GROMACS .gro file of C-alpha atoms in nm:
model
  198
    1UNK     CA    1   0.000   0.000   0.000
    2UNK     CA    2   0.278   0.244   0.093
    3UNK     CA    3   0.473   0.152  -0.220
    4UNK     CA    4   0.166   0.221  -0.435
    5UNK     CA    5   0.111   0.556  -0.259
    6UNK     CA    6   0.476   0.656  -0.303
    7UNK     CA    7   0.468   0.553  -0.669
    8UNK     CA    8   0.153   0.760  -0.727
    9UNK     CA    9   0.319   1.066  -0.572
   10UNK     CA   10   0.634   1.023  -0.782
   11UNK     CA   11   0.437   0.977  -1.104
   12UNK     CA   12   0.233   1.289  -1.025
   13UNK     CA   13   0.553   1.487  -0.972
   14UNK     CA   14   0.695   1.350  -1.296
   15UNK     CA   15   0.383   1.465  -1.483
   16UNK     CA   16   0.416   1.814  -1.333
   17UNK     CA   17   0.788   1.826  -1.413
   18UNK     CA   18   0.733   1.743  -1.778
   19UNK     CA   19   0.458   2.001  -1.829
   20UNK     CA   20   0.575   2.291  -2.043
   21UNK     CA   21   0.563   2.622  -1.853
   22UNK     CA   22   0.361   2.904  -2.009
   23UNK     CA   23   0.669   3.118  -2.073
   24UNK     CA   24   0.826   2.856  -2.306
   25UNK     CA   25   0.509   2.718  -2.460
   26UNK     CA   26   0.463   2.999  -2.710
   27UNK     CA   27   0.701   3.013  -2.996
   28UNK     CA   28   0.727   2.925  -3.361
   29UNK     CA   29   0.660   2.573  -3.475
   30UNK     CA   30   0.973   2.423  -3.628
   31UNK     CA   31   0.970   2.297  -3.985
   32UNK     CA   32   0.999   1.932  -3.874
   33UNK     CA   33   0.692   1.936  -3.648
   34UNK     CA   34   0.340   1.844  -3.749
   35UNK     CA   35   0.069   2.104  -3.710
   36UNK     CA   36  -0.301   2.026  -3.733
   37UNK     CA   37  -0.417   2.384  -3.774
   38UNK     CA   38  -0.311   2.743  -3.753
   39UNK     CA   39  -0.025   2.827  -3.520
   40UNK     CA   40  -0.153   3.020  -3.216
   41UNK     CA   41  -0.010   3.366  -3.183
   42UNK     CA   42  -0.043   3.393  -2.802
   43UNK     CA   43   0.061   3.177  -2.510
   44UNK     CA   44  -0.042   2.811  -2.524
   45UNK     CA   45  -0.227   2.679  -2.215
   46UNK     CA   46  -0.023   2.438  -2.003
   47UNK     CA   47  -0.089   2.188  -1.726
   48UNK     CA   48   0.093   2.407  -1.474
   49UNK     CA   49  -0.149   2.615  -1.266
   50UNK     CA   50  -0.111   2.992  -1.306
   51UNK     CA   51  -0.345   3.094  -1.023
   52UNK     CA   52  -0.442   2.953  -0.688
   53UNK     CA   53  -0.239   2.786  -0.413
   54UNK     CA   54  -0.031   2.571  -0.653
   55UNK     CA   55   0.075   2.855  -0.884
   56UNK     CA   56   0.412   2.895  -0.709
   57UNK     CA   57   0.485   2.520  -0.715
   58UNK     CA   58   0.678   2.493  -1.039
   59UNK     CA   59   0.907   2.191  -1.037
   60UNK     CA   60   1.259   2.256  -1.161
   61UNK     CA   61   1.383   1.897  -1.162
   62UNK     CA   62   1.275   1.796  -1.509
   63UNK     CA   63   1.132   1.454  -1.591
   64UNK     CA   64   1.211   1.166  -1.356
   65UNK     CA   65   1.352   0.843  -1.501
   66UNK     CA   66   1.098   0.563  -1.539
   67UNK     CA   67   1.071   0.283  -1.447
   68UNK     CA   68   1.148   0.369  -1.088
   69UNK     CA   69   1.381   0.145  -0.888
   70UNK     CA   70   1.226  -0.043  -0.593
   71UNK     CA   71   1.191   0.173  -0.283
   72UNK     CA   72   1.419   0.059   0.003
   73UNK     CA   73   1.241  -0.155   0.260
   74UNK     CA   74   0.956  -0.239   0.023
   75UNK     CA   75   0.938  -0.564  -0.171
   76UNK     CA   76   0.995  -0.532  -0.544
   77UNK     CA   77   0.723  -0.788  -0.619
   78UNK     CA   78   0.494  -0.695  -0.330
   79UNK     CA   79   0.562  -0.990  -0.101
   80UNK     CA   80   0.827  -1.171   0.094
   81UNK     CA   81   1.143  -0.964   0.062
   82UNK     CA   82   1.276  -0.647   0.214
   83UNK     CA   83   1.611  -0.522   0.089
   84UNK     CA   84   1.710  -0.659  -0.250
   85UNK     CA   85   1.723  -1.039  -0.234
   86UNK     CA   86   1.664  -1.065   0.142
   87UNK     CA   87   1.417  -1.344   0.220
   88UNK     CA   88   1.197  -1.256   0.519
   89UNK     CA   89   1.057  -1.608   0.568
   90UNK     CA   90   1.313  -1.881   0.617
   91UNK     CA   91   1.215  -2.175   0.838
   92UNK     CA   92   1.370  -2.508   0.931
   93UNK     CA   93   1.097  -2.765   0.997
   94UNK     CA   94   1.199  -3.087   1.179
   95UNK     CA   95   0.934  -3.359   1.202
   96UNK     CA   96   0.952  -3.699   1.379
   97UNK     CA   97   0.729  -4.003   1.444
   98UNK     CA   98   0.445  -3.916   1.206
   99UNK     CA   99   0.401  -4.268   1.069
  100UNK     CA  100   0.357  -4.114   0.721
  101UNK     CA  101   0.607  -4.213   0.452
  102UNK     CA  102   0.831  -3.919   0.358
  103UNK     CA  103   0.690  -3.687   0.624
  104UNK     CA  104   0.965  -3.733   0.883
  105UNK     CA  105   1.286  -3.536   0.842
  106UNK     CA  106   1.429  -3.186   0.843
  107UNK     CA  107   1.316  -2.952   0.568
  108UNK     CA  108   1.410  -2.596   0.473
  109UNK     CA  109   1.135  -2.356   0.366
  110UNK     CA  110   1.186  -2.014   0.207
  111UNK     CA  111   0.908  -1.787   0.089
  112UNK     CA  112   0.933  -1.490  -0.144
  113UNK     CA  113   1.042  -1.660  -0.371
  114UNK     CA  114   0.955  -2.015  -0.273
  115UNK     CA  115   1.258  -2.235  -0.221
  116UNK     CA  116   1.421  -2.493   0.001
  117UNK     CA  117   1.370  -2.866   0.043
  118UNK     CA  118   1.017  -2.862   0.190
  119UNK     CA  119   0.802  -3.119   0.002
  120UNK     CA  120   0.504  -2.881  -0.022
  121UNK     CA  121   0.691  -2.551  -0.036
  122UNK     CA  122   0.443  -2.341  -0.235
  123UNK     CA  123   0.141  -2.463  -0.038
  124UNK     CA  124   0.326  -2.399   0.290
  125UNK     CA  125   0.421  -2.045   0.180
  126UNK     CA  126   0.060  -1.982   0.078
  127UNK     CA  127  -0.059  -2.093   0.425
  128UNK     CA  128   0.193  -1.864   0.595
  129UNK     CA  129   0.086  -1.573   0.376
  130UNK     CA  130  -0.281  -1.643   0.454
  131UNK     CA  131  -0.209  -1.641   0.830
  132UNK     CA  132   0.008  -1.330   0.798
  133UNK     CA  133  -0.274  -1.140   0.629
  134UNK     CA  134  -0.473  -1.114   0.954
  135UNK     CA  135  -0.371  -0.972   1.289
  136UNK     CA  136  -0.497  -1.276   1.478
  137UNK     CA  137  -0.309  -1.506   1.238
  138UNK     CA  138   0.016  -1.319   1.297
  139UNK     CA  139  -0.034  -1.340   1.674
  140UNK     CA  140  -0.154  -1.698   1.701
  141UNK     CA  141   0.011  -1.911   1.430
  142UNK     CA  142   0.328  -2.007   1.616
  143UNK     CA  143   0.217  -1.925   1.971
  144UNK     CA  144   0.222  -2.226   2.206
  145UNK     CA  145  -0.088  -2.326   2.396
  146UNK     CA  146  -0.098  -2.113   2.715
  147UNK     CA  147  -0.036  -2.290   3.047
  148UNK     CA  148  -0.354  -2.388   3.225
  149UNK     CA  149  -0.566  -2.410   2.908
  150UNK     CA  150  -0.840  -2.674   2.934
  151UNK     CA  151  -0.779  -2.921   2.650
  152UNK     CA  152  -0.956  -3.242   2.559
  153UNK     CA  153  -0.756  -3.553   2.649
  154UNK     CA  154  -0.744  -3.691   2.296
  155UNK     CA  155  -0.414  -3.846   2.192
  156UNK     CA  156  -0.345  -3.768   1.828
  157UNK     CA  157  -0.030  -3.974   1.790
  158UNK     CA  158   0.340  -3.951   1.869
  159UNK     CA  159   0.430  -3.696   1.599
  160UNK     CA  160   0.646  -3.403   1.712
  161UNK     CA  161   0.785  -3.107   1.524
  162UNK     CA  162   1.010  -2.809   1.579
  163UNK     CA  163   1.001  -2.497   1.364
  164UNK     CA  164   1.292  -2.252   1.387
  165UNK     CA  165   1.379  -1.946   1.177
  166UNK     CA  166   1.212  -1.624   1.069
  167UNK     CA  167   0.858  -1.562   0.948
  168UNK     CA  168   0.786  -1.224   0.787
  169UNK     CA  169   1.101  -1.096   0.957
  170UNK     CA  170   1.002  -1.218   1.307
  171UNK     CA  171   1.196  -1.486   1.496
  172UNK     CA  172   1.023  -1.822   1.533
  173UNK     CA  173   1.123  -2.109   1.764
  174UNK     CA  174   0.833  -2.336   1.851
  175UNK     CA  175   0.749  -2.700   1.899
  176UNK     CA  176   0.429  -2.886   1.816
  177UNK     CA  177   0.289  -3.226   1.906
  178UNK     CA  178  -0.041  -3.413   1.896
  179UNK     CA  179  -0.061  -3.496   2.269
  180UNK     CA  180  -0.405  -3.340   2.336
  181UNK     CA  181  -0.691  -3.160   2.165
  182UNK     CA  182  -0.528  -2.815   2.182
  183UNK     CA  183  -0.202  -2.940   2.031
  184UNK     CA  184  -0.386  -3.136   1.762
  185UNK     CA  185  -0.576  -2.818   1.664
  186UNK     CA  186  -0.251  -2.621   1.664
  187UNK     CA  187  -0.076  -2.884   1.447
  188UNK     CA  188  -0.369  -2.887   1.204
  189UNK     CA  189  -0.355  -2.506   1.175
  190UNK     CA  190   0.007  -2.539   1.061
  191UNK     CA  191  -0.070  -2.788   0.779
  192UNK     CA  192   0.088  -2.786   0.513
  193UNK     CA  193   0.393  -2.636   0.687
  194UNK     CA  194   0.366  -2.953   0.899
  195UNK     CA  195   0.251  -3.278   0.736
  196UNK     CA  196  -0.115  -3.376   0.749
  197UNK     CA  197  -0.118  -3.684   0.974
  198UNK     CA  198  -0.495  -3.714   1.036
   0.00000   0.00000   0.00000
């Protein structure tokens, strides 16, 4: 949003800078130019205001080069990176005892662009982006179950996982299991970052 706003402001300034001021707009038409009618003898109207509060605001910079380079601190493609090439989501996911073929192991996950050895990298990045789009998702996704929470005593299996790294530039170091109803719900909210073992 801020990038779009900044770009709009810069483009507006570029349009003002390229407008021909009234003092230079009147003059003879050169022999190489095309004219569609009689040459006006007086000043030609321009896009620069001559009265009102913006009359004194005449840019002296000239046209700005386009396309504009990415603004520092804003992603060039709109998601996932900060400074040029810096990945803001880089996680190491270690999973054990799932009982699902190929699900156990240690996997690297990078988002923006998607990379690493995670078996469902794009789907996992999409889930992280979906959670990051809401305030509650950003606050709850990797938060452990608070002490004293009443959870159903359902055993969901022996699977355990640890996720370490950065997510949208924030440090992450959390564990997950399927030891009770709260942990099962938490694990399921992290699928496909964690394997679906239902």
